[in-house]
C-alpha positions as a Markdown table, in Angstrom:
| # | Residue | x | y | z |
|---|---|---|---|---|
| 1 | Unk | 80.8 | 101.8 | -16.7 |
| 2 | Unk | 77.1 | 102.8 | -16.4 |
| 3 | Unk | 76.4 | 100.8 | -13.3 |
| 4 | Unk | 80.1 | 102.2 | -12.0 |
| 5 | Unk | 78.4 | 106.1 | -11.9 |
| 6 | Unk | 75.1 | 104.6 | -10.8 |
| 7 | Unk | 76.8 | 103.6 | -7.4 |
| 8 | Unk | 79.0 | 106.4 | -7.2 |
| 9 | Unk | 75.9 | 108.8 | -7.5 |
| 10 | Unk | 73.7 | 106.5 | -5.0 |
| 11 | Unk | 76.7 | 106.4 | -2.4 |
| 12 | Unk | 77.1 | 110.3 | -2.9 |
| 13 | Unk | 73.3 | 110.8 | -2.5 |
| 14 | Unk | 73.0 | 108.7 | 0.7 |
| 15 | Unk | 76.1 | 110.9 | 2.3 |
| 16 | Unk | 74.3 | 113.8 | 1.9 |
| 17 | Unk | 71.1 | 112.4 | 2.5 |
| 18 | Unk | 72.9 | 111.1 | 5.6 |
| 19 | Unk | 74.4 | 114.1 | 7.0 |
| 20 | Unk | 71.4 | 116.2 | 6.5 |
| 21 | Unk | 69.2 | 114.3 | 8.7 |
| 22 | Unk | 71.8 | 113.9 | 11.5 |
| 23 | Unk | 72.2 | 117.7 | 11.2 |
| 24 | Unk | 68.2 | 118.5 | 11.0 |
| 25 | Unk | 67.7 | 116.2 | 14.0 |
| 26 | Unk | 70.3 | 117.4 | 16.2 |
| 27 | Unk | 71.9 | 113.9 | 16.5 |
| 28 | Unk | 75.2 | 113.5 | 17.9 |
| 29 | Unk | 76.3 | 110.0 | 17.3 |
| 30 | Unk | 79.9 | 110.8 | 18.9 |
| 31 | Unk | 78.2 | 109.8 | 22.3 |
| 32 | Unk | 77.5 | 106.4 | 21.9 |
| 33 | Unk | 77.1 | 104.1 | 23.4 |
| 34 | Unk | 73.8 | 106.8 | 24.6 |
| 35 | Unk | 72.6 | 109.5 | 21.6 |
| 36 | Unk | 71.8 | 112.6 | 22.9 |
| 37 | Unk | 69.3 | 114.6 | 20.5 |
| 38 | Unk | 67.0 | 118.1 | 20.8 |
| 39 | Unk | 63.8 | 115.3 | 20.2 |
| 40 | Unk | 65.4 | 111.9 | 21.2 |
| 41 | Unk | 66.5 | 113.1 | 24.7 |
| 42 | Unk | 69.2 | 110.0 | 26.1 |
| 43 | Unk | 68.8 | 106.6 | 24.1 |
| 44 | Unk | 70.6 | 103.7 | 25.3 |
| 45 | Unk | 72.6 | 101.9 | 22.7 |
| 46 | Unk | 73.5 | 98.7 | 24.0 |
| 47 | Unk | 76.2 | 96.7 | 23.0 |
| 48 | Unk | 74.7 | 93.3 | 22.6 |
| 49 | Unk | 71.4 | 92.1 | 23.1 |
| 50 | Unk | 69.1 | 89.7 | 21.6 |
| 51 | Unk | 67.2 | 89.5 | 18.6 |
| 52 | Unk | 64.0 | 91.3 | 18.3 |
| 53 | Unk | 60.7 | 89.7 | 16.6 |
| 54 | Unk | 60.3 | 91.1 | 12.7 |
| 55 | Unk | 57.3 | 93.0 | 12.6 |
| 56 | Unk | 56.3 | 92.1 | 8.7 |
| 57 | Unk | 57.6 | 89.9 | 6.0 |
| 58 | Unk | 61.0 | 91.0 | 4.5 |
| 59 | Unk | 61.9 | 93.1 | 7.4 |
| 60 | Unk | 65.6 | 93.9 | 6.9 |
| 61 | Unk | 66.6 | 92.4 | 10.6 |
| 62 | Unk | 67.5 | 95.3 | 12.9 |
| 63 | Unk | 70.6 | 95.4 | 14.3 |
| 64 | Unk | 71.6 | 93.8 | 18.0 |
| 65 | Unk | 74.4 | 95.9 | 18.8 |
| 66 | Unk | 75.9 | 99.3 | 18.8 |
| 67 | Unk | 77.5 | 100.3 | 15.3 |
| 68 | Unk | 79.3 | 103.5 | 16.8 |
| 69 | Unk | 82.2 | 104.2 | 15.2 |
| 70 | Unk | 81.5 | 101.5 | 12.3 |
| 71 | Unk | 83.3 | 102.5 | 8.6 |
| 72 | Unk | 81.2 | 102.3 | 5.6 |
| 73 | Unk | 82.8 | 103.5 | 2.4 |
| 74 | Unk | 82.8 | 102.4 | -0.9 |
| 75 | Unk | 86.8 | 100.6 | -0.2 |
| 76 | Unk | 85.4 | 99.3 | 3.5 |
| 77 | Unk | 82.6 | 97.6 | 5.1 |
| 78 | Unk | 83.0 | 97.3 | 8.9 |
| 79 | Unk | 80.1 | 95.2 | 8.8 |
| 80 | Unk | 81.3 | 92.3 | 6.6 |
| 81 | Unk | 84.3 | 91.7 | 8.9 |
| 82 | Unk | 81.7 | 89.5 | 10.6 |
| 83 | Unk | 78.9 | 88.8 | 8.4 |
| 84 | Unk | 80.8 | 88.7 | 5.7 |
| 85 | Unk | 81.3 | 85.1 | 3.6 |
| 86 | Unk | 84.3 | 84.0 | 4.6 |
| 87 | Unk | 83.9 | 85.7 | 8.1 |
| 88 | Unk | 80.7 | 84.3 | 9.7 |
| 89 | Unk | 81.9 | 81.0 | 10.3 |
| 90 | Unk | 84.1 | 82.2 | 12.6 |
| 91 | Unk | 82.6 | 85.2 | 14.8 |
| 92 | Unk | 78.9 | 83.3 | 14.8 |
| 93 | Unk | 77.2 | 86.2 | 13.2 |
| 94 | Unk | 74.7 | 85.7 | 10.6 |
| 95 | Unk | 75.7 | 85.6 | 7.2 |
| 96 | Unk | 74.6 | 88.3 | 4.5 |
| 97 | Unk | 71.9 | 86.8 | 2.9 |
| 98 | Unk | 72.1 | 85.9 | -0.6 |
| 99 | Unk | 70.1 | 88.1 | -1.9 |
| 100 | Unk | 72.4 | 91.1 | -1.0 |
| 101 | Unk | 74.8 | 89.1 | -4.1 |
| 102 | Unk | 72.5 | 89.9 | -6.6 |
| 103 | Unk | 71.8 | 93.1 | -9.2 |
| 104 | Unk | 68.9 | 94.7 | -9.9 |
| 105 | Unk | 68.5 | 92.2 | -13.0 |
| 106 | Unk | 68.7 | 89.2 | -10.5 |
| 107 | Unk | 72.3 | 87.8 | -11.9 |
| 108 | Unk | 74.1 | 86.7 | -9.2 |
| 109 | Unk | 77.3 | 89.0 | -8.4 |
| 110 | Unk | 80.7 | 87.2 | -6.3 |
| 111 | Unk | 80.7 | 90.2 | -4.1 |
| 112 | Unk | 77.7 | 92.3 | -2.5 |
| 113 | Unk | 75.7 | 93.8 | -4.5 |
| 114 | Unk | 76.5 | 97.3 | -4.6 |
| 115 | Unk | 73.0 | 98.4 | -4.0 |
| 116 | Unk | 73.6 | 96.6 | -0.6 |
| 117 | Unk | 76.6 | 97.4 | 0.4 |
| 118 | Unk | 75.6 | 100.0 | 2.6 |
| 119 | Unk | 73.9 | 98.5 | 5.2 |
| 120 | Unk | 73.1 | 101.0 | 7.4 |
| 121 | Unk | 70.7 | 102.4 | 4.9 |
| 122 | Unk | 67.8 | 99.2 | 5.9 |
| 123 | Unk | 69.4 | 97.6 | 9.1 |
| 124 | Unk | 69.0 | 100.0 | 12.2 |
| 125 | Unk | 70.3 | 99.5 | 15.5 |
| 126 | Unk | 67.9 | 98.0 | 17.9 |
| 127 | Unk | 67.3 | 100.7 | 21.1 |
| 128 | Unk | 64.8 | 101.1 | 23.7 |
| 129 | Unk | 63.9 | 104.7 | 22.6 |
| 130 | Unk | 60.6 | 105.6 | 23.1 |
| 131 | Unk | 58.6 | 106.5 | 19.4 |
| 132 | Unk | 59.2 | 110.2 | 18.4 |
| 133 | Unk | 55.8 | 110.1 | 16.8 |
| 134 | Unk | 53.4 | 108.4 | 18.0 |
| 135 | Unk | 51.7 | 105.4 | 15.8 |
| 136 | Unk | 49.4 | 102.9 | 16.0 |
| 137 | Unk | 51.4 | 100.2 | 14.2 |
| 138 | Unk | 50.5 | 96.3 | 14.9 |
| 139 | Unk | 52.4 | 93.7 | 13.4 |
| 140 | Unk | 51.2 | 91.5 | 10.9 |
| 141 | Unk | 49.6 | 88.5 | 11.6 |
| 142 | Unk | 52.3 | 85.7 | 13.5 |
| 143 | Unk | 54.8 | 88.2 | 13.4 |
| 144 | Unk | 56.4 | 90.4 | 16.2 |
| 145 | Unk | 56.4 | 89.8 | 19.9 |
């Protein structure tokens, strides 16, 4: 029951969380396959590319094509129709890693975990925006392009 209103609270915190940063950054994600944005100007989303280099050990992988009009709720994951367990073998996309089957306490769940269910909230689309803010970021050591 307790870990029932945990993820009900989480998944009701990252809406909001959610719609308040599309709203503060002007986003309008209805023109995908390009984002148009006060600060992003036009972004390219493309529909398949490959896979970029991580940049650091345990980088969630980002994502290698668009994820317009993908469905993530608590009864539906868009995502898992291909990555899924019993779907990968047959669409060629990666699987979900293992560890997304496990709690917080490391006992190992038959579904994912609900703490990653969402994916959206680590794996990003790739894009070929140019940085909002600049940084002076440098992948670590054998890692990145």
């Amino acid at each position: 029951m307790k870990n029932k209103m945990l993820f009900q609270w989480m998944a009701a915190l990252t809406l909001l969380v959610s719609g308040a940063l599309w709203a503060t950054n002007g986003v309008d994600l209805s023109q995908s396959p390009e984002v148009s944005g006060t600060k992003l100007g036009t972004v390219h989303m493309p529909k398949q590319q490959g896979r970029m280099a991580l940049n650091y050990v345990n980088q969630p992988p980002m994502i290698p094509h668009s994820v317009d009009g993908y469905q993530v709720s608590k009864n539906t994951n868009r995502c898992l129709a291909c990555h899924g367990v019993q779907s990968y073998r047959t669409t060629g996309a990666p699987r979900v890693s293992p560890t997304h089957f496990m709690d917080s306490d490391g006992k190992v769940l038959a579904d994912v975990a609900p703490r990653r269910y969402f994916c959206l909230q680590c794996h990003v689309p790739q894009t070929d925006a140019a940085p909002i803010v600049e940084n002076t970021f440098t992948p670590s050591k054998g890692f990145g392009n």
